[in-house]
mmCIF file of C-alpha atoms and ligand atoms in Angstrom:
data_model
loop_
_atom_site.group_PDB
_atom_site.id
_atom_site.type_symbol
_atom_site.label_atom_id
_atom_site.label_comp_id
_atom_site.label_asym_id
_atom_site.label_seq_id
_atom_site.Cartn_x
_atom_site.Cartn_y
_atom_site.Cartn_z
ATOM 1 C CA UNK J 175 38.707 -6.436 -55.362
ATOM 2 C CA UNK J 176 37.209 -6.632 -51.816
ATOM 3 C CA UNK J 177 34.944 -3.868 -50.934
ATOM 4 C CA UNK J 178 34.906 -3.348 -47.461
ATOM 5 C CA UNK J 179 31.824 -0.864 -46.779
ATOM 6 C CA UNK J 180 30.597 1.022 -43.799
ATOM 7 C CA UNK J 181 26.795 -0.586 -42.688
ATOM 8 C CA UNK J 182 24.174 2.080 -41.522
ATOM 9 C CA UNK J 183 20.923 0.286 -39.755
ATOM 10 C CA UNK J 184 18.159 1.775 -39.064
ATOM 11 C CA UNK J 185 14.209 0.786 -38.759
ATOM 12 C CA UNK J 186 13.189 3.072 -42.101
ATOM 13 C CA UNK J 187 13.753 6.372 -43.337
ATOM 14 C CA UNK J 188 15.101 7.852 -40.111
ATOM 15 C CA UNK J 189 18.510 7.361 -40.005
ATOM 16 C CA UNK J 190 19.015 8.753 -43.268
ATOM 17 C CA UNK J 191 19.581 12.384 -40.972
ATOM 18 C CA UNK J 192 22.590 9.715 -39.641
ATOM 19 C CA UNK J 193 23.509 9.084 -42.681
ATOM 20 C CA UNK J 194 23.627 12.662 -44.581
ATOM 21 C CA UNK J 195 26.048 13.624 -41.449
ATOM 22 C CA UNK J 196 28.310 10.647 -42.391
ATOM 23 C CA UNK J 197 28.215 11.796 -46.735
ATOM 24 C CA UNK J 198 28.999 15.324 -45.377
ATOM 25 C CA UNK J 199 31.668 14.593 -42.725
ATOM 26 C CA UNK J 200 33.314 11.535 -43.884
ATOM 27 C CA UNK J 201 32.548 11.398 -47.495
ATOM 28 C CA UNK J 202 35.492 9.173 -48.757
ATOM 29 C CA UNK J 203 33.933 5.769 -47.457
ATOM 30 C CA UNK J 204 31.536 3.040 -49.507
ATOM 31 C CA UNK J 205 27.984 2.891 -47.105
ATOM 32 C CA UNK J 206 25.711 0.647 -47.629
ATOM 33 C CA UNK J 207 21.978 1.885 -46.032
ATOM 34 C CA UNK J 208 19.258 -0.864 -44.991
ATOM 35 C CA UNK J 209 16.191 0.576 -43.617
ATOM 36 C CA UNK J 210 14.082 -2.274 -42.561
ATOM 37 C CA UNK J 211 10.344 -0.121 -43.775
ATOM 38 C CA UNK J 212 8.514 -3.213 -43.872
ATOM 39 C CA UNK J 213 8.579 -3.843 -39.839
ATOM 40 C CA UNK J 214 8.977 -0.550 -39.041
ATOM 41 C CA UNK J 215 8.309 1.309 -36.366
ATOM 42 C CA UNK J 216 10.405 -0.411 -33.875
ATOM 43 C CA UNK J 217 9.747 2.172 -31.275
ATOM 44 C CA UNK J 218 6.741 0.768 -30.197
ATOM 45 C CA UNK J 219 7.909 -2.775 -29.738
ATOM 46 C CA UNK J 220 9.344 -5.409 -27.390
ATOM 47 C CA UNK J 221 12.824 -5.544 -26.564
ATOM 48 C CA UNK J 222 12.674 -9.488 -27.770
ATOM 49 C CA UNK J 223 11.356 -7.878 -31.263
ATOM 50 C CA UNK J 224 13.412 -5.232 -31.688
ATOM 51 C CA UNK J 225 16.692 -7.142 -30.779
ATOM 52 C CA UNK J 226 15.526 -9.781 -33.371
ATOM 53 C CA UNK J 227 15.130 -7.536 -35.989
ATOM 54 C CA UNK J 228 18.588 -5.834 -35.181
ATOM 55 C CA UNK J 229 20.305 -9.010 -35.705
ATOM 56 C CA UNK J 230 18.473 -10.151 -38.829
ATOM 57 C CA UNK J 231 19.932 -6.844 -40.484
ATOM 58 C CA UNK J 232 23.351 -7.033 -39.146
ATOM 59 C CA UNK J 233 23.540 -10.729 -40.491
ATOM 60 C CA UNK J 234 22.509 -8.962 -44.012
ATOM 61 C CA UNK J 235 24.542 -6.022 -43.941
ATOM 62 C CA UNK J 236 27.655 -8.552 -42.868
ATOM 63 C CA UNK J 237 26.600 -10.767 -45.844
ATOM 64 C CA UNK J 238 26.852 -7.311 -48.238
ATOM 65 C CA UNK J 239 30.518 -6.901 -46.768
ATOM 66 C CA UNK J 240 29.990 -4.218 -43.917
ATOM 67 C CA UNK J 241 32.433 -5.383 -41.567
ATOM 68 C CA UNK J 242 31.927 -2.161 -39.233
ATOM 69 C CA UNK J 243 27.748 -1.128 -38.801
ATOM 70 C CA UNK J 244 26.509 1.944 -37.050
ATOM 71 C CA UNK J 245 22.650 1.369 -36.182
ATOM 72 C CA UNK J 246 21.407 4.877 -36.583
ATOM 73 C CA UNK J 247 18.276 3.709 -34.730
ATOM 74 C CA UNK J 248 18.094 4.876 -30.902
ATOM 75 C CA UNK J 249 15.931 2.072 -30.276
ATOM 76 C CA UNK J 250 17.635 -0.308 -31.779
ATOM 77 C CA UNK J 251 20.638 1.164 -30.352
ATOM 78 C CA UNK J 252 18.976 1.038 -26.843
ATOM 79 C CA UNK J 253 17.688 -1.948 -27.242
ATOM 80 C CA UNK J 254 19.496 -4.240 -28.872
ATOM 81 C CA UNK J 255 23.121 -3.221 -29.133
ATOM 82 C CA UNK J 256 24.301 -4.202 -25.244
ATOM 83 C CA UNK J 257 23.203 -7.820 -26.555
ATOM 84 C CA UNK J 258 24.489 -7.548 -29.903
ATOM 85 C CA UNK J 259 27.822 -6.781 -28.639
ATOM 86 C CA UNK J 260 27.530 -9.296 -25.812
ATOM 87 C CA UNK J 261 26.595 -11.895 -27.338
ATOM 88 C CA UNK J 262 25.328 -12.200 -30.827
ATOM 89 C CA UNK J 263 28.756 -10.952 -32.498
ATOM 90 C CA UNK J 264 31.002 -13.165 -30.233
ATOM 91 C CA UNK J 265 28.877 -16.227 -30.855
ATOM 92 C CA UNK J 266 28.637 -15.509 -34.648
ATOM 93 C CA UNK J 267 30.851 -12.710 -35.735
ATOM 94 C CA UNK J 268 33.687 -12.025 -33.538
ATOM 95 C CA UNK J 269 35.642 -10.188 -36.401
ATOM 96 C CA UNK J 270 32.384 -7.418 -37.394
ATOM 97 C CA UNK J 271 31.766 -3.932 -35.257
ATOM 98 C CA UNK J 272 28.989 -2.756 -33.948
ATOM 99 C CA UNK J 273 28.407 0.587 -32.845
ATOM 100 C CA UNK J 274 25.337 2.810 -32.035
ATOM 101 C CA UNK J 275 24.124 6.371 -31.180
ATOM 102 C CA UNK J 276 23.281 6.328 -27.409
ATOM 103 C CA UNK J 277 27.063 6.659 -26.374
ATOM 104 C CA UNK J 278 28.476 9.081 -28.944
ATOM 105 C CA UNK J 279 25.146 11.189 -28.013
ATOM 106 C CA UNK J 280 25.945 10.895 -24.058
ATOM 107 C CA UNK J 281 29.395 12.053 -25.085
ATOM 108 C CA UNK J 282 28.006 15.006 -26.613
ATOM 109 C CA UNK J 283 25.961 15.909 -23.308
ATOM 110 C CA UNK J 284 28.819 15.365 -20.786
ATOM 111 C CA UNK J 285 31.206 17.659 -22.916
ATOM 112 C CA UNK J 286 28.594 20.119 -23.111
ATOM 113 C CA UNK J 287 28.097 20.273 -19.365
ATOM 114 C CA UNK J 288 32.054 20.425 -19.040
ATOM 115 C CA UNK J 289 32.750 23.544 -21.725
ATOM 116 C CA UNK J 290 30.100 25.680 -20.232
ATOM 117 C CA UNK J 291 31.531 24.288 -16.905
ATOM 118 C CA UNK J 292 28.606 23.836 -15.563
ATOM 119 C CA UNK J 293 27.742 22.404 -12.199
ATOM 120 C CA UNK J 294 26.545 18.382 -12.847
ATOM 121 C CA UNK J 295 24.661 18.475 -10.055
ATOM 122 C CA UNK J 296 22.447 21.274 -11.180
ATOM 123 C CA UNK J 297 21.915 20.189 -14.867
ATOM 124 C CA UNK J 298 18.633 19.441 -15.902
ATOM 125 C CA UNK J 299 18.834 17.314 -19.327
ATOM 126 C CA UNK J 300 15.835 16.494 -21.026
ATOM 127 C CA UNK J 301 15.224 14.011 -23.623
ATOM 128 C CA UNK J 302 13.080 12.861 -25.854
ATOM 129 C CA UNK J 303 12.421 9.392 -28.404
ATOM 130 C CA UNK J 304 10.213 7.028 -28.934
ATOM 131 C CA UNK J 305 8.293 4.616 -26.452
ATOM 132 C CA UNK J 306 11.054 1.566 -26.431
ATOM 133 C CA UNK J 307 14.510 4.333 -25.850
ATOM 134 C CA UNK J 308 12.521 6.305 -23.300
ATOM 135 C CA UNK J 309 11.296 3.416 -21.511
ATOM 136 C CA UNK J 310 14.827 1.549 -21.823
ATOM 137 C CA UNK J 311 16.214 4.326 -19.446
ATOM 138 C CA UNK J 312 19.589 3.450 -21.801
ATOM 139 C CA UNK J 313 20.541 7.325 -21.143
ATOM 140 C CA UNK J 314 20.050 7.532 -17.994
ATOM 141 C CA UNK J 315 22.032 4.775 -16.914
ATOM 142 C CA UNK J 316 25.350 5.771 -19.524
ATOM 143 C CA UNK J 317 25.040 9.417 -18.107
ATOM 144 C CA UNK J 318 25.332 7.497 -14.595
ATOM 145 C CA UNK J 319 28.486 5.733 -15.765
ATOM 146 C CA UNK J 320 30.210 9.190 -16.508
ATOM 147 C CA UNK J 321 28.920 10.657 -13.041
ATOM 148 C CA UNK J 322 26.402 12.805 -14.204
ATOM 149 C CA UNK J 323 24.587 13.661 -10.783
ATOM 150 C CA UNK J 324 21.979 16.095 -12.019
ATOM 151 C CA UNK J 325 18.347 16.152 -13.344
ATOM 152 C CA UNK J 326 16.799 14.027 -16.286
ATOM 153 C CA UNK J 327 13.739 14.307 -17.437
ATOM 154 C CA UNK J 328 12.871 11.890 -20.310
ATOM 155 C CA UNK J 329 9.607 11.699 -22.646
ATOM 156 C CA UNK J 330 8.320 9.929 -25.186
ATOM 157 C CA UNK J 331 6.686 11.236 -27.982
ATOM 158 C CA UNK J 332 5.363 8.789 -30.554
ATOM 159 C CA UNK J 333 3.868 11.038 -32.245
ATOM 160 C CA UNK J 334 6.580 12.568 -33.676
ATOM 161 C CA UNK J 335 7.753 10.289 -36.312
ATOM 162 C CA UNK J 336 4.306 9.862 -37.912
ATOM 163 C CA UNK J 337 4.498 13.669 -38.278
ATOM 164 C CA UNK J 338 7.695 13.621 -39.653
ATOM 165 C CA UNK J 339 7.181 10.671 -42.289
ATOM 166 C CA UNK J 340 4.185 12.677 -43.435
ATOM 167 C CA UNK J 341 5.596 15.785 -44.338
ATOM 168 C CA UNK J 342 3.886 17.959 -41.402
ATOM 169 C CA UNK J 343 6.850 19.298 -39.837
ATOM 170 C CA UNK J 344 5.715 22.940 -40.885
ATOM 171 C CA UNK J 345 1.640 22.458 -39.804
ATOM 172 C CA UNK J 346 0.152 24.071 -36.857
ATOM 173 C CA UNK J 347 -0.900 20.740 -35.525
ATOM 174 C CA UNK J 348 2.728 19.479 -35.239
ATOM 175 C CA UNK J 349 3.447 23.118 -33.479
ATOM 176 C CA UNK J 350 0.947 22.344 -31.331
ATOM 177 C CA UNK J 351 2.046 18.776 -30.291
ATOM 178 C CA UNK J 352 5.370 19.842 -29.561
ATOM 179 C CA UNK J 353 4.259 22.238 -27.618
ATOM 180 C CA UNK J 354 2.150 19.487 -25.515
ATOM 181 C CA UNK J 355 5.183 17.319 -25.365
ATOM 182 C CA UNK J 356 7.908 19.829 -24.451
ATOM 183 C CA UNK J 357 5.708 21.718 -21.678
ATOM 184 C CA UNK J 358 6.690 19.569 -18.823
ATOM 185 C CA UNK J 359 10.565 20.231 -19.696
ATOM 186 C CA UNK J 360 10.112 23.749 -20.146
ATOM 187 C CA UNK J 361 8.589 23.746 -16.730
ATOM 188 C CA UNK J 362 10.989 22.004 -15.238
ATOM 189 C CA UNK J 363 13.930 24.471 -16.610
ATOM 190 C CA UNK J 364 16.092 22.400 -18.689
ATOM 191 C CA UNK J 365 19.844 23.355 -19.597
ATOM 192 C CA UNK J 366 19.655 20.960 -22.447
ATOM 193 C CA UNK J 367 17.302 18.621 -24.808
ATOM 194 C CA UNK J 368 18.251 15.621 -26.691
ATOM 195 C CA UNK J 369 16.766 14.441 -29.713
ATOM 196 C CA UNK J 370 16.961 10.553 -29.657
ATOM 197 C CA UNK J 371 15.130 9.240 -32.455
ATOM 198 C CA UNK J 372 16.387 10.004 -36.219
ATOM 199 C CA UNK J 373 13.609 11.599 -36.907
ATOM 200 C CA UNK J 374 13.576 15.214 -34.553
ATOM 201 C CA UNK J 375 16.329 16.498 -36.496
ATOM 202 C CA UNK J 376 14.309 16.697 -39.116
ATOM 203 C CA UNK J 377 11.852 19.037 -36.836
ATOM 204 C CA UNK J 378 15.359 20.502 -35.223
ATOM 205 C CA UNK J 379 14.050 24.253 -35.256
ATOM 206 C CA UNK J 380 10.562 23.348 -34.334
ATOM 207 C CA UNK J 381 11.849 21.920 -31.302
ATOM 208 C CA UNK J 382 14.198 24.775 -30.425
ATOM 209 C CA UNK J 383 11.016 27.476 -31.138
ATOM 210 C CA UNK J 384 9.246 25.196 -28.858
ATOM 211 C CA UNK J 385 11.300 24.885 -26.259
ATOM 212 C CA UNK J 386 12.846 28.306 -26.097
ATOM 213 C CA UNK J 387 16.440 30.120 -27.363
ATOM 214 C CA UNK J 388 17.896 29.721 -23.541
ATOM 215 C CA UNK J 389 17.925 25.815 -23.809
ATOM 216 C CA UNK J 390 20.771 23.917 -25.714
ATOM 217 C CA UNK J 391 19.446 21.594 -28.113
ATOM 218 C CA UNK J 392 21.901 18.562 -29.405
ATOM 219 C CA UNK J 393 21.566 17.194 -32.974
ATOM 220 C CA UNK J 394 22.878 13.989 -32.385
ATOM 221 C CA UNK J 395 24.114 13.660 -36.804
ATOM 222 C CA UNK J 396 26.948 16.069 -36.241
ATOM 223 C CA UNK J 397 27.918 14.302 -33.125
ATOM 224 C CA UNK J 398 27.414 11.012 -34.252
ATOM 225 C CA UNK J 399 29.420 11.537 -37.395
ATOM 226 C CA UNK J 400 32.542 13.263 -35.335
ATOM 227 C CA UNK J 401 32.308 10.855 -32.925
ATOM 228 C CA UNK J 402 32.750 7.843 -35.759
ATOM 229 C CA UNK J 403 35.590 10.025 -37.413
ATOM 230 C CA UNK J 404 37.532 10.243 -34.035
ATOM 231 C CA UNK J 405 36.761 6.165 -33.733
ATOM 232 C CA UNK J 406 38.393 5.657 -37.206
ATOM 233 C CA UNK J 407 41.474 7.934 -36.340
ATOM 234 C CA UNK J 408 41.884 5.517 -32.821
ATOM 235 C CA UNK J 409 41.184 2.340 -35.049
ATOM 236 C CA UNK J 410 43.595 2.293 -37.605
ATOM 237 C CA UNK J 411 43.086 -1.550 -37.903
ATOM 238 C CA UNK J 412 39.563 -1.050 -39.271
ATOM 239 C CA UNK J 413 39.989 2.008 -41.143
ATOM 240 C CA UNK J 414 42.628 0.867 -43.646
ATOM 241 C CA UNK J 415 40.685 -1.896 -44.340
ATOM 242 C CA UNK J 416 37.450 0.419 -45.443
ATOM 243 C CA UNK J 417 37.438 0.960 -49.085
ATOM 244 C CA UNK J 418 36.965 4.619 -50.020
ATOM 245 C CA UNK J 419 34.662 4.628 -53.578
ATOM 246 C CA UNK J 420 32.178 7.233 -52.931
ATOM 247 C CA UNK J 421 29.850 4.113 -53.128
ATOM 248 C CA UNK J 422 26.679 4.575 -51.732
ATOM 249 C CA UNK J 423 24.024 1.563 -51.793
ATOM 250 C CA UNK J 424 20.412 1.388 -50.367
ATOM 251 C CA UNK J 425 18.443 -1.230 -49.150
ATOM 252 C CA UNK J 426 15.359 -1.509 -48.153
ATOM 253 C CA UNK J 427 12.407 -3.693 -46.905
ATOM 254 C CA UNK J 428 9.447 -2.427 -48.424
ATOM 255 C CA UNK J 429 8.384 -0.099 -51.539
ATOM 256 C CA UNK J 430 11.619 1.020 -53.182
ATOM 257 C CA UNK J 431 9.214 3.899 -54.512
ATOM 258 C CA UNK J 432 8.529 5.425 -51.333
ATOM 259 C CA UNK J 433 12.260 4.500 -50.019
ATOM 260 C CA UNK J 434 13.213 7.024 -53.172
ATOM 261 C CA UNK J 435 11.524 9.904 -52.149
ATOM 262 C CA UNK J 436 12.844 10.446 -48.285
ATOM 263 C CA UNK J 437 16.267 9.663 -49.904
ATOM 264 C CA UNK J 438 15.693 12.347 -52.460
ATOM 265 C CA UNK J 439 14.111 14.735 -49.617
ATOM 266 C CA UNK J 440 17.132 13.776 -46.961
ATOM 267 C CA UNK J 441 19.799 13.865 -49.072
ATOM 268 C CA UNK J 442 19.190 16.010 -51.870
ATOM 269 C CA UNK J 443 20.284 12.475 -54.137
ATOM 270 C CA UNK J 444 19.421 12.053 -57.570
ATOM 271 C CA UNK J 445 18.677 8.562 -58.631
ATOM 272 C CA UNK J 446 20.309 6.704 -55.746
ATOM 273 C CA UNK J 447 20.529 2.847 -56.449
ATOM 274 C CA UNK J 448 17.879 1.431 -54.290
ATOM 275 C CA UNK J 449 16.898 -2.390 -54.155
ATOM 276 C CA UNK J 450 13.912 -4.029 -52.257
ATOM 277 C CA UNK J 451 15.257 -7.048 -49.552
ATOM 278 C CA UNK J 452 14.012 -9.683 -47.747
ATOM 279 C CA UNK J 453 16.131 -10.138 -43.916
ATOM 280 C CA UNK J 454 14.001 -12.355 -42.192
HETATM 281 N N1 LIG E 549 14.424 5.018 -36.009
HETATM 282 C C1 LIG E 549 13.628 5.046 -34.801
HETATM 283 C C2 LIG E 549 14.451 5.615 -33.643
HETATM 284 O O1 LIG E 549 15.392 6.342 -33.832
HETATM 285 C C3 LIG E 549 12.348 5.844 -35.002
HETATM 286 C C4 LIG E 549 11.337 5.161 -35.875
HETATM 287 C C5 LIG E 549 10.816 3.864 -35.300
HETATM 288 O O2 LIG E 549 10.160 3.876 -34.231
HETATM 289 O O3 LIG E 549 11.054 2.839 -35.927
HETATM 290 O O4 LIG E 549 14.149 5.332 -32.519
#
């Protein structure tokens, strides 16, 4: 029987949050996980590197029979997936899907704006990810593309996902650094911050003590995951063809130890099947 999964990419343990969304919202489907932990973090690295990595996992997670892949990572997604769908899947796999998180994310920003009807021109969105999203400006120019006309105010904060990966999310030092990173958009008045990197939803109601009750923080999982249901329902052609097994399969680059314990602490699994890969 052909088993036609559902590919989730991201650069390590991150996009796991992605993932959980996906288990809770569209449970039905066979996902296969790669999280490349051996050349991780991508967030600090060239767009050359990063869209070379991104392809060396799609060509895996093709070989394992994902025909549709959703990199999880926003810097992947920011950095490679414009080129990915330009030119690497024409040239090589002009039947396989790509999709990412940056536009179902700027989806969820422009809707909020429009059912609080507020004025565009006076919003003030903030966001926040690692070195290579913020510095790809990738939001700013697909909130330009829907007309947004107000304020953004972008920031990286690398130190986030070392933070995260290390269990701090409760210390007073990670407090602290939030604190550091969020005072300039606090300042500024934001209506609305974005967490783009897997990782912040992790420190989801740090970030909203940080940055106060009044502004609207979006968890990019739930969005991401409605947005892909809503892209199944409009792409009948690919959905039928997804098997629905309940399978779930992990991959990884590095220690399959290690990969075992964020999937336990993510997704509350008990002895997922993990194996160690080589992509490269
Ligand atoms: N997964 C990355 C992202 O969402 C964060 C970790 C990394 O830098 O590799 O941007």
């Amino acid at each position: 029987m052909l088993v036609i999964m559902i590919g989730v990419f991201d650069s390590g343990f991150g996009g796991l949050t992605i993932l959980k969304s996906f288990l809770d919202k569209l449970p039905e489907y066979d996902y296969v996980y790669l999280g490349d932990n051996a050349r991780a973090p991508y967030g600090s690295k060239s767009h050359d590197t990063i869209y070379q990595y991104t392809c060396e996992a799609l060509k895996f997670l093709f070989a394992q029979g994902c025909d549709l892949v959703i990199l999880a990572c926003n810097s992947a997604s920011a950095e490679a997936l414009r080129q990915v769908q330009q030119e690497f899947l024409p040239k090589n796999f002009p039947d396989k899907k790509v999709l990412g998180v940056v536009v179902p994310i700027v989806e969820g920003v422009t809707e909020f704006i429009e059912n609080k009807k507020l004025d565009s021109k006076k919003v003030r969105v903030g966001i926040i990810g690692t070195r290579a999203t913020i510095e790809s400006k990738v939001f700013e120019k697909e909130l330009a593309k829907r007309n947004f006309s107000g304020e953004i105010l972008a920031r990286a904060c690398p130190l986030l996902v070392p933070l995260v990966e290390e269990n701090w999310t409760k210390r007073p030092e990670t407090k602290t650094i939030l604190k550091k990173y969020l005072q300039p958009l606090k300042t500024n008045n934001i209506n609305i911050l974005v967490l783009a990197c897997t990782h912040y939803p992790i420190l989801f109601n740090q970030v909203q003590h940080a940055i106060g009750r009044k502004v609207f923080v979006l968890n990019p999982p739930e969005i991401v995951a409605e947005k892909l249901k809503d892209f199944l329902k409009r792409h009948p052609e690919i959905e039928t063809r997804l098997s629905k097994n309940k399978k779930r399969l992990f991959y990884t680059t590095d220690n399959v130890q290690r990969f075992s314990k964020f999937t336990s602490r993510f997704l509350n699994l008990q002895s997922p099947q993990i194996e160690k890969t080589k992509i490269s």
